[in-house]
Amino acid sequence: MILAGANENTDGHRPVLLFVDDEPGIVTALHRQFRPHGYVIHTANSGAEGLAVLGREAVNLVVSDMRMPEMDGAQFLEQVRVRWPTVMRILLTGYADMESTIAAINRGEIWRYIAKPWNDEEIVLTVRDALEQQRLSAENARLLALTQRQNEELSALNAGLEQKVAERTTQLQATLASLEKAHGDLKRGFINSVRVFSGLTELRGGILGSHFVGHGRRVADMARLLATQMDMADASPQQAMLAGLLHDIGKIGLPDHLLSKPFDSLSGKERVLVKKHPVIAENLLMAVDQLQEAVLAIRHHHEQFDGSGYPDGLAGDTIPMAARILAVVNDYDALQLGTLTQRQLKPAEALQYIIGKRSHRYDPRVVDAFAIWLAGKEQPKWREIGLRPAELRPGMVLADDLSHRDGYLLLAAGYTLDATAIAHLRRIEDEADEPVIVHVRKET
C-alpha cells in the first residue's frame, strides 16, 4: 500500500518510508500517523515482505517491529543494513527485552529504537531527524565527489601537480580518519584537514622557494594571536585562525601566470580575475558548518576601512572584525613575500607600510594592536636543533615546518611527534636515499 504526499526532498522527490509489522493494526496506525506529513509510504506484514519491497522500491527509511514470526526485527534490519546500507533503520520494541534490542542495535546498526506504545510527536520527530541525517550524509558524499572532480581539473592545468595532489589526497584521507577519534568543539583532525587544503593552495602559489610555503600557517597564527589579544566578542581566535589557513583557497583555480605576479603589477583585466578569489572561496566552503564565521572573514578580508575594497565595498565597522584582523596580518606577510608589491619588504618596512595605511586601508584599532603585539612578542624558551629521523623520539616538537623535497608540507611547526610519524619520516629518508633533517625544539 502506498501513500502519496506533498513534502519533497531538496532533489524534488518525496521521502519514502517502509513500515514493517506483523500486526495489521500497528501498520494501519503508523500509516494514519504519517499521512498528514506528505511521505510516500509502503507497508509490509513480515520481514520477507519488507525485503521484497526494498528490492523493487527506492526506500529512504524503514521502521520495523522487533517481535515478528520467522524473521524478527534484528534479523530483518541486519539484512537491510547489508543489502541497502544507506537506508535509515528504526526499531519498534514492545517489550522490555534488552538483550534482543541490543542484538538489533549491534546487528542492524539501527539509528534509533522506540518503545511501543509510542508517543506520536516523538516518532514523527525521530523519522524527520533520521531523514535529515540521511540527507546530510548524501550531501557530504556529493561534496566529496565534487572535491575529487575539482582535483582532477587541477591536474589538467598543471601536469606536475597530479602526483602532488594524489599525495595530498592520501594525507587528507588519513586526517579525516582521525576525526572519529577526536573530541571537542575544534577537533585536531578537522584542523589538520584545513591545513591540508591550505597546503594545496600554497602548491599553486606561483612563487618558488621556501618563503611562500607556510604563508597560510603564518597568517593563521598571527590572526589567532591578534584576535586573542584584542579579545573582541565578534572575532573568535579559533575562526580567525581557520580563516587565515584558508583565505587563499579561492586562488586554486587561477592561471599560473597570475599567481606569479605581485598584485600591484597586474593589468586591469588580471585584477578582475584575482579579485574573484574571496567569493570563490566562500562558495567552496559555505557548506561546512564549522567554518561559517571564518568564511565571512575570508569573503571580506580584502575590504578596506574607507570602503574602497572588494568584493562588496564595505567600510568601517560593517566589515567583520575577523576580516579586518585577517587583512592586516595577511598583508604583513604578503609584503615580505613580494606578492603584494613588486619587491619584498623587510619586517620593519612591512609594518611601516601597514601603519601608513591606517584608517585608509586598515582598521586603526587593529593596526595599533598589531604593532603592540609585534613589539611585545616573547622570545621562545627553546632553541632549534636539527636531527635525522633515526634520532627523533616521541614527544619532540617541531620547531619549523617540515616540507617534502617536492615542495609540499609534511608536518607543521608545533606538531608533537609520535612513533607513527617518526616511522613515516624514516621511510621517506630511505626512499629519498639522502639525509632528511628535522628541526625540533630543545628547551633552554
Tab-separated table of C-alpha atoms in Angstrom:
chain	number	residue	atom	x	y	z
A	1	MET	CA	0.000	0.000	0.000
A	2	ILE	CA	1.395	3.454	-0.969
A	3	LEU	CA	0.516	6.955	0.225
A	4	ALA	CA	1.460	9.989	-1.924
A	5	GLY	CA	2.142	13.239	-0.113
A	6	ALA	CA	3.197	16.829	-0.674
A	7	ASN	CA	6.550	17.174	1.103
A	8	GLU	CA	9.665	16.879	-1.045
A	9	ASN	CA	13.406	16.465	-0.542
A	10	THR	CA	15.746	19.100	-1.922
A	11	ASP	CA	16.129	16.963	-5.079
A	12	GLY	CA	12.355	17.157	-5.741
A	13	HIS	CA	11.477	13.637	-4.516
A	14	ARG	CA	9.211	12.838	-1.576
A	15	PRO	CA	10.859	10.734	1.161
A	16	VAL	CA	9.813	7.081	1.007
A	17	LEU	CA	9.013	5.186	4.248
A	18	LEU	CA	8.514	1.455	4.830
A	19	PHE	CA	6.619	0.215	7.929
A	20	VAL	CA	7.037	-3.482	8.797
A	21	ASP	CA	4.919	-5.182	11.493
A	22	ASP	CA	3.074	-8.490	11.642
A	23	GLU	CA	0.136	-6.768	13.363
A	24	PRO	CA	-2.079	-5.045	10.760
A	25	GLY	CA	-3.370	-2.650	13.418
A	26	ILE	CA	0.135	-1.323	14.075
A	27	VAL	CA	0.797	-0.793	10.375
A	28	THR	CA	-2.533	0.974	9.994
A	29	ALA	CA	-1.786	3.229	12.983
A	30	LEU	CA	1.594	4.197	11.555
A	31	HIS	CA	0.035	4.823	8.151
A	32	ARG	CA	-2.558	7.101	9.743
A	33	GLN	CA	0.057	8.894	11.888
A	34	PHE	CA	2.289	9.831	8.936
A	35	ARG	CA	-0.445	10.501	6.352
A	36	PRO	CA	-0.570	14.285	7.005
A	37	HIS	CA	3.208	14.695	6.575
A	38	GLY	CA	3.391	14.038	2.868
A	39	TYR	CA	5.595	10.931	2.683
A	40	VAL	CA	5.375	8.089	0.171
A	41	ILE	CA	4.531	5.108	2.399
A	42	HIS	CA	4.915	1.359	1.842
A	43	THR	CA	3.867	-1.304	4.348
A	44	ALA	CA	4.694	-4.965	4.918
A	45	ASN	CA	3.471	-7.575	7.408
A	46	SER	CA	6.709	-9.588	7.665
A	47	GLY	CA	10.421	-9.295	7.225
A	48	ALA	CA	10.271	-11.227	3.951
A	49	GLU	CA	7.618	-8.869	2.568
A	50	GLY	CA	9.723	-5.921	3.689
A	51	LEU	CA	12.792	-7.238	1.824
A	52	ALA	CA	10.667	-7.699	-1.286
A	53	VAL	CA	9.514	-4.076	-1.109
A	54	LEU	CA	13.091	-2.889	-0.680
A	55	GLY	CA	14.114	-4.962	-3.684
A	56	ARG	CA	11.779	-3.078	-6.004
A	57	GLU	CA	11.389	0.382	-4.406
A	58	ALA	CA	13.859	3.119	-3.518
A	59	VAL	CA	13.208	3.482	0.223
A	60	ASN	CA	14.732	6.152	2.456
A	61	LEU	CA	13.756	4.827	5.898
A	62	VAL	CA	12.470	1.592	7.473
A	63	VAL	CA	10.507	1.343	10.746
A	64	SER	CA	10.339	-2.303	11.854
A	65	ASP	CA	8.752	-4.123	14.793
A	66	MET	CA	11.111	-6.269	16.885
A	67	ARG	CA	8.942	-9.317	17.621
A	68	MET	CA	7.789	-10.918	14.359
A	69	PRO	CA	7.483	-14.621	13.424
A	70	GLU	CA	10.008	-16.359	11.125
A	71	MET	CA	12.262	-13.281	10.856
A	72	ASP	CA	12.425	-10.916	13.830
A	73	GLY	CA	13.318	-7.235	13.667
A	74	ALA	CA	17.004	-7.792	14.436
A	75	GLN	CA	17.379	-10.293	11.595
A	76	PHE	CA	15.385	-8.153	9.192
A	77	LEU	CA	17.300	-4.927	9.916
A	78	GLU	CA	20.630	-6.769	9.677
A	79	GLN	CA	19.760	-7.788	6.110
A	80	VAL	CA	18.644	-4.234	5.338
A	81	ARG	CA	21.994	-2.919	6.599
A	82	VAL	CA	23.962	-5.388	4.463
A	83	ARG	CA	21.957	-5.000	1.248
A	84	TRP	CA	20.862	-1.347	1.484
A	85	PRO	CA	23.330	0.352	3.862
A	86	THR	CA	22.121	3.917	3.132
A	87	VAL	CA	18.541	3.160	4.244
A	88	MET	CA	17.905	4.607	7.715
A	89	ARG	CA	16.711	1.993	10.234
A	90	ILE	CA	14.395	2.478	13.256
A	91	LEU	CA	13.266	-0.327	15.595
A	92	LEU	CA	9.906	-0.581	17.379
A	93	THR	CA	10.076	-2.721	20.518
A	94	GLY	CA	7.012	-3.510	22.571
A	95	TYR	CA	8.557	-5.379	25.495
A	96	ALA	CA	11.447	-4.948	27.924
A	97	ASP	CA	13.799	-7.434	26.263
A	98	MET	CA	17.075	-5.507	26.330
A	99	GLU	CA	19.068	-8.491	25.067
A	100	SER	CA	17.050	-8.612	21.826
A	101	THR	CA	17.112	-4.852	21.481
A	102	ILE	CA	20.907	-4.779	21.884
A	103	ALA	CA	21.177	-7.539	19.270
A	104	ALA	CA	19.142	-5.417	16.856
A	105	ILE	CA	21.349	-2.408	17.547
A	106	ASN	CA	24.564	-4.347	17.002
A	107	ARG	CA	23.483	-6.452	14.030
A	108	GLY	CA	21.253	-3.980	12.257
A	109	GLU	CA	23.116	-0.810	13.290
A	110	ILE	CA	19.792	0.928	13.836
A	111	TRP	CA	19.641	4.699	14.101
A	112	ARG	CA	17.070	4.810	16.931
A	113	TYR	CA	14.693	2.467	18.775
A	114	ILE	CA	11.239	3.483	20.012
A	115	ALA	CA	9.176	1.686	22.658
A	116	LYS	CA	5.557	0.720	21.989
A	117	PRO	CA	3.151	2.298	22.603
A	118	TRP	CA	4.932	5.253	21.010
A	119	ASN	CA	4.442	8.965	21.514
A	120	ASP	CA	3.007	10.385	18.261
A	121	GLU	CA	5.049	13.566	18.324
A	122	GLU	CA	8.239	11.707	19.256
A	123	ILE	CA	8.019	9.186	16.412
A	124	VAL	CA	7.302	11.901	13.827
A	125	LEU	CA	10.289	13.943	15.010
A	126	THR	CA	12.511	10.848	15.101
A	127	VAL	CA	11.663	9.988	11.492
A	128	ARG	CA	12.193	13.597	10.448
A	129	ASP	CA	15.608	13.695	12.171
A	130	ALA	CA	16.638	10.396	10.562
A	131	LEU	CA	15.758	11.663	7.087
A	132	GLU	CA	17.691	14.871	7.739
A	133	GLN	CA	20.715	12.828	8.834
A	134	GLN	CA	20.443	10.807	5.622
A	135	ARG	CA	20.233	13.997	3.572
A	136	LEU	CA	23.338	15.426	5.245
A	137	SER	CA	25.283	12.208	4.603
A	138	ALA	CA	24.295	12.278	0.939
A	139	GLU	CA	25.286	15.947	0.705
A	140	ASN	CA	28.673	15.202	2.287
A	141	ALA	CA	29.217	12.438	-0.276
A	142	ARG	CA	28.272	14.855	-3.044
A	143	LEU	CA	30.714	17.464	-1.777
A	144	LEU	CA	33.493	14.879	-1.546
A	145	ALA	CA	32.792	13.818	-5.126
A	146	LEU	CA	32.816	17.481	-6.185
A	147	THR	CA	36.192	17.991	-4.476
A	148	GLN	CA	37.622	14.974	-6.273
A	149	ARG	CA	36.405	16.279	-9.629
A	150	GLN	CA	37.981	19.653	-8.938
A	151	ASN	CA	41.278	17.959	-8.100
A	152	GLU	CA	41.149	16.187	-11.463
A	153	GLU	CA	40.582	19.502	-13.232
A	154	LEU	CA	43.591	20.976	-11.447
A	155	SER	CA	45.810	18.206	-12.792
A	156	ALA	CA	44.935	19.342	-16.337
A	157	LEU	CA	46.189	22.860	-15.533
A	158	ASN	CA	49.493	21.589	-14.210
A	159	ALA	CA	50.588	18.074	-15.139
A	160	GLY	CA	53.267	18.109	-12.484
A	161	LEU	CA	50.644	18.781	-9.815
A	162	GLU	CA	48.824	15.483	-10.353
A	163	GLN	CA	51.208	13.406	-8.268
A	164	LYS	CA	51.308	16.018	-5.507
A	165	VAL	CA	47.502	16.166	-5.382
A	166	ALA	CA	47.387	12.374	-5.053
A	167	GLU	CA	49.833	12.552	-2.158
A	168	ARG	CA	47.793	15.331	-0.537
A	169	THR	CA	44.604	13.331	-1.020
A	170	THR	CA	46.191	10.391	0.786
A	171	GLN	CA	47.174	12.664	3.651
A	172	LEU	CA	43.660	14.141	3.695
A	173	GLN	CA	42.080	10.700	3.905
A	174	ALA	CA	44.362	9.789	6.796
A	175	THR	CA	43.498	13.062	8.519
A	176	LEU	CA	39.770	12.566	8.037
A	177	ALA	CA	40.041	9.103	9.597
A	178	SER	CA	41.450	10.680	12.751
A	179	LEU	CA	38.288	12.812	13.136
A	180	GLU	CA	36.445	9.800	14.541
A	181	LYS	CA	38.823	9.749	17.499
A	182	ALA	CA	38.992	13.486	18.121
A	183	HIS	CA	36.764	15.228	20.650
A	184	GLY	CA	35.927	18.820	21.433
A	185	ASP	CA	34.484	21.777	19.583
A	186	LEU	CA	37.520	22.003	17.308
A	187	LYS	CA	38.897	18.516	16.707
A	188	ARG	CA	42.541	18.011	15.828
A	189	GLY	CA	41.583	16.084	12.720
A	190	PHE	CA	39.444	18.965	11.448
A	191	ILE	CA	42.316	21.398	11.901
A	192	ASN	CA	44.674	19.038	10.053
A	193	SER	CA	42.167	18.850	7.185
A	194	VAL	CA	42.123	22.643	6.945
A	195	ARG	CA	45.921	22.697	6.910
A	196	VAL	CA	45.955	20.213	4.033
A	197	PHE	CA	43.651	22.444	1.975
A	198	SER	CA	45.837	25.397	2.885
A	199	GLY	CA	48.886	23.457	1.724
A	200	LEU	CA	47.199	22.635	-1.593
A	201	THR	CA	46.720	26.336	-2.191
A	202	GLU	CA	50.389	27.014	-1.496
A	203	LEU	CA	51.459	24.397	-4.031
A	204	ARG	CA	49.932	26.680	-6.669
A	205	GLY	CA	51.315	29.849	-5.122
A	206	GLY	CA	53.343	30.760	-8.159
A	207	ILE	CA	56.401	31.710	-6.083
A	208	LEU	CA	59.313	29.303	-5.866
A	209	GLY	CA	61.305	28.768	-2.725
A	210	SER	CA	60.563	28.060	0.911
A	211	HIS	CA	59.228	31.509	1.846
A	212	PHE	CA	55.782	31.002	0.297
A	213	VAL	CA	55.380	27.580	1.900
A	214	GLY	CA	53.834	28.233	5.294
A	215	HIS	CA	52.175	31.535	4.339
A	216	GLY	CA	48.758	30.259	5.374
A	217	ARG	CA	50.035	28.920	8.697
A	218	ARG	CA	51.898	32.146	9.491
A	219	VAL	CA	48.827	34.246	8.714
A	220	ALA	CA	46.650	31.857	10.745
A	221	ASP	CA	48.971	32.005	13.768
A	222	MET	CA	49.142	35.802	13.691
A	223	ALA	CA	45.386	36.136	13.219
A	224	ARG	CA	44.696	33.822	16.149
A	225	LEU	CA	47.132	35.585	18.480
A	226	LEU	CA	45.975	39.069	17.475
A	227	ALA	CA	42.307	38.126	17.908
A	228	THR	CA	43.155	36.698	21.328
A	229	GLN	CA	44.949	39.899	22.345
A	230	MET	CA	42.125	42.160	21.137
A	231	ASP	CA	39.519	39.949	22.870
A	232	MET	CA	36.661	41.104	20.636
A	233	ALA	CA	33.305	39.347	21.013
A	234	ASP	CA	32.830	39.253	17.221
A	235	ALA	CA	36.296	37.882	16.392
A	236	SER	CA	36.805	34.310	17.593
A	237	PRO	CA	40.540	33.403	17.691
A	238	GLN	CA	39.635	29.915	16.520
A	239	GLN	CA	37.704	31.158	13.479
A	240	ALA	CA	40.360	33.798	12.730
A	241	MET	CA	42.949	31.006	12.619
A	242	LEU	CA	40.798	28.908	10.252
A	243	ALA	CA	40.227	31.926	8.021
A	244	GLY	CA	43.979	32.514	7.901
A	245	LEU	CA	44.642	28.942	6.824
A	246	LEU	CA	42.042	29.017	4.047
A	247	HIS	CA	41.990	32.656	2.930
A	248	ASP	CA	43.710	31.936	-0.411
A	249	ILE	CA	41.848	28.735	-1.334
A	250	GLY	CA	39.826	30.654	-3.915
A	251	LYS	CA	43.030	31.178	-5.939
A	252	ILE	CA	43.500	27.462	-6.527
A	253	GLY	CA	41.892	27.569	-9.971
A	254	LEU	CA	43.586	30.761	-11.238
A	255	PRO	CA	46.133	30.561	-14.096
A	256	ASP	CA	49.766	30.158	-13.024
A	257	HIS	CA	50.899	33.411	-14.620
A	258	LEU	CA	48.559	35.411	-12.369
A	259	LEU	CA	49.807	33.743	-9.201
A	260	SER	CA	53.428	34.525	-10.031
A	261	LYS	CA	52.913	38.305	-10.336
A	262	PRO	CA	52.665	40.843	-7.496
A	263	PHE	CA	49.176	42.322	-7.230
A	264	ASP	CA	50.279	45.889	-7.986
A	265	SER	CA	51.816	44.748	-11.308
A	266	LEU	CA	48.617	43.128	-12.642
A	267	SER	CA	46.664	44.630	-15.523
A	268	GLY	CA	43.079	45.740	-15.058
A	269	LYS	CA	41.664	42.549	-16.542
A	270	GLU	CA	44.019	40.422	-14.463
A	271	ARG	CA	42.966	42.193	-11.293
A	272	VAL	CA	39.314	41.482	-12.086
A	273	LEU	CA	40.119	37.744	-12.171
A	274	VAL	CA	42.192	37.800	-8.982
A	275	LYS	CA	39.548	39.814	-7.121
A	276	LYS	CA	37.090	36.949	-7.557
A	277	HIS	CA	39.013	34.646	-5.216
A	278	PRO	CA	37.275	35.676	-1.930
A	279	VAL	CA	33.846	34.878	-3.407
A	280	ILE	CA	35.116	31.616	-4.931
A	281	ALA	CA	36.468	30.629	-1.506
A	282	GLU	CA	33.110	31.421	0.089
A	283	ASN	CA	31.314	29.208	-2.450
A	284	LEU	CA	33.736	26.326	-1.858
A	285	LEU	CA	33.423	26.448	1.938
A	286	MET	CA	29.841	27.595	2.549
A	287	ALA	CA	28.538	24.048	3.240
A	288	VAL	CA	30.958	23.454	6.135
A	289	ASP	CA	29.056	24.491	9.262
A	290	GLN	CA	32.183	24.774	11.429
A	291	LEU	CA	33.609	27.442	9.085
A	292	GLN	CA	30.718	29.892	8.797
A	293	GLU	CA	32.400	32.723	10.727
A	294	ALA	CA	35.717	32.004	9.005
A	295	VAL	CA	34.029	32.050	5.566
A	296	LEU	CA	32.616	35.514	6.311
A	297	ALA	CA	36.108	36.740	7.210
A	298	ILE	CA	37.564	35.196	4.033
A	299	ARG	CA	34.945	36.875	1.824
A	300	HIS	CA	35.684	40.320	3.273
A	301	HIS	CA	39.438	40.221	4.018
A	302	HIS	CA	40.130	42.479	1.018
A	303	GLU	CA	37.592	45.122	2.046
A	304	GLN	CA	39.223	48.423	3.033
A	305	PHE	CA	38.330	50.535	6.025
A	306	ASP	CA	37.440	53.526	3.821
A	307	GLY	CA	35.104	51.440	1.643
A	308	SER	CA	37.360	51.164	-1.422
A	309	GLY	CA	37.972	47.406	-1.156
A	310	TYR	CA	36.259	44.376	-2.634
A	311	PRO	CA	34.069	42.367	-3.195
A	312	ASP	CA	31.260	44.383	-1.538
A	313	GLY	CA	32.787	47.782	-0.840
A	314	LEU	CA	32.099	47.553	2.892
A	315	ALA	CA	33.538	50.242	5.160
A	316	GLY	CA	34.362	50.747	8.833
A	317	ASP	CA	32.566	48.604	11.374
A	318	THR	CA	30.391	46.995	8.692
A	319	ILE	CA	33.425	44.866	7.823
A	320	PRO	CA	33.516	41.789	10.118
A	321	MET	CA	36.186	42.181	12.807
A	322	ALA	CA	37.828	38.876	11.897
A	323	ALA	CA	38.170	40.126	8.299
A	324	ARG	CA	39.803	43.372	9.495
A	325	ILE	CA	42.311	41.344	11.533
A	326	LEU	CA	42.977	38.995	8.608
A	327	ALA	CA	43.569	41.950	6.261
A	328	VAL	CA	46.390	43.291	8.433
A	329	VAL	CA	48.250	40.044	9.131
A	330	ASN	CA	47.818	38.735	5.567
A	331	ASP	CA	49.244	41.893	4.018
A	332	TYR	CA	52.067	41.971	6.573
A	333	ASP	CA	53.221	38.518	5.446
A	334	ALA	CA	52.481	39.156	1.749
A	335	LEU	CA	54.597	42.330	1.783
A	336	GLN	CA	57.560	40.292	2.975
A	337	LEU	CA	56.955	37.648	0.286
A	338	GLY	CA	56.643	40.170	-2.548
A	339	THR	CA	53.130	39.083	-3.552
A	340	LEU	CA	51.576	42.479	-2.839
A	341	THR	CA	54.278	44.851	-4.039
A	342	GLN	CA	56.995	44.430	-6.647
A	343	ARG	CA	59.741	43.980	-4.084
A	344	GLN	CA	59.994	42.052	-0.856
A	345	LEU	CA	59.916	44.245	2.240
A	346	LYS	CA	61.745	43.637	5.471
A	347	PRO	CA	59.558	43.126	8.567
A	348	ALA	CA	60.058	46.692	9.784
A	349	GLU	CA	59.242	48.064	6.319
A	350	ALA	CA	56.132	45.901	6.119
A	351	LEU	CA	54.937	47.230	9.481
A	352	GLN	CA	55.521	50.823	8.359
A	353	TYR	CA	53.514	50.134	5.193
A	354	ILE	CA	50.631	48.867	7.360
A	355	ILE	CA	50.857	51.864	9.703
A	356	GLY	CA	50.983	54.238	6.725
A	357	LYS	CA	47.615	52.998	5.518
A	358	ARG	CA	45.992	53.146	8.950
A	359	SER	CA	42.362	54.372	8.728
A	360	HIS	CA	42.520	54.192	4.929
A	361	ARG	CA	43.116	50.543	4.162
A	362	TYR	CA	43.075	49.096	7.671
A	363	ASP	CA	41.094	49.488	10.901
A	364	PRO	CA	43.246	51.754	13.128
A	365	ARG	CA	42.387	49.699	16.224
A	366	VAL	CA	43.690	46.549	14.562
A	367	VAL	CA	46.833	48.299	13.309
A	368	ASP	CA	47.611	49.671	16.777
A	369	ALA	CA	47.012	46.304	18.448
A	370	PHE	CA	49.169	44.553	15.839
A	371	ALA	CA	52.065	46.966	16.332
A	372	ILE	CA	51.896	46.471	20.111
A	373	TRP	CA	51.759	42.711	19.689
A	374	LEU	CA	54.800	42.676	17.376
A	375	ALA	CA	56.757	44.820	19.796
A	376	GLY	CA	55.917	42.595	22.755
A	377	LYS	CA	56.412	39.151	21.214
A	378	GLU	CA	58.242	36.911	23.678
A	379	GLN	CA	61.351	35.061	22.604
A	380	PRO	CA	60.880	31.296	22.622
A	381	LYS	CA	62.220	29.429	25.646
A	382	TRP	CA	63.837	26.824	23.442
A	383	ARG	CA	66.463	26.563	20.754
A	384	GLU	CA	66.266	24.753	17.442
A	385	ILE	CA	68.317	21.648	16.657
A	386	GLY	CA	68.423	19.504	13.522
A	387	LEU	CA	68.124	15.717	13.826
A	388	ARG	CA	67.930	12.764	11.459
A	389	PRO	CA	64.723	10.664	11.683
A	390	ALA	CA	66.585	7.865	13.486
A	391	GLU	CA	67.494	10.332	16.264
A	392	LEU	CA	63.918	11.507	16.841
A	393	ARG	CA	61.906	10.440	19.878
A	394	PRO	CA	58.146	10.553	20.588
A	395	GLY	CA	57.152	13.777	22.320
A	396	MET	CA	59.597	16.011	20.438
A	397	VAL	CA	58.016	19.161	18.972
A	398	LEU	CA	58.803	20.545	15.505
A	399	ALA	CA	60.480	23.943	15.620
A	400	ASP	CA	59.738	24.693	11.972
A	401	ASP	CA	57.584	23.442	9.117
A	402	LEU	CA	58.854	20.204	7.592
A	403	SER	CA	58.422	20.067	3.819
A	404	HIS	CA	58.988	17.234	1.350
A	405	ARG	CA	61.744	17.731	-1.174
A	406	ASP	CA	58.970	18.060	-3.818
A	407	GLY	CA	57.769	21.193	-2.034
A	408	TYR	CA	54.628	20.204	-0.151
A	409	LEU	CA	54.151	20.445	3.604
A	410	LEU	CA	54.586	17.223	5.589
A	411	LEU	CA	54.236	18.498	9.167
A	412	ALA	CA	53.625	21.993	10.546
A	413	ALA	CA	55.691	23.718	13.197
A	414	GLY	CA	54.431	22.871	16.674
A	415	TYR	CA	53.496	19.289	15.753
A	416	THR	CA	54.255	16.765	18.503
A	417	LEU	CA	55.953	13.707	17.042
A	418	ASP	CA	54.755	10.209	17.850
A	419	ALA	CA	56.084	6.789	16.899
A	420	THR	CA	53.958	6.599	13.750
A	421	ALA	CA	55.146	9.965	12.416
A	422	ILE	CA	58.779	9.113	13.153
A	423	ALA	CA	58.477	5.772	11.342
A	424	HIS	CA	56.979	7.572	8.345
A	425	LEU	CA	59.842	10.086	8.271
A	426	ARG	CA	62.364	7.243	8.370
A	427	ARG	CA	60.666	5.663	5.346
A	428	ILE	CA	60.773	8.981	3.499
A	429	GLU	CA	64.519	9.241	4.149
A	430	ASP	CA	65.082	5.664	2.944
A	431	GLU	CA	63.116	6.295	-0.247
A	432	ALA	CA	64.892	9.603	-0.888
A	433	ASP	CA	68.307	7.955	-0.415
A	434	GLU	CA	69.603	11.190	1.112
A	435	PRO	CA	69.619	12.663	4.629
A	436	VAL	CA	66.430	14.254	5.957
A	437	ILE	CA	66.945	16.889	8.648
A	438	VAL	CA	64.082	17.576	11.062
A	439	HIS	CA	64.295	20.738	13.162
A	440	VAL	CA	62.897	20.210	16.665
A	441	ARG	CA	62.742	22.275	19.856
A	442	LYS	CA	65.200	21.795	22.690
A	443	GLU	CA	64.384	23.529	25.949
A	444	THR	CA	66.947	26.129	27.052
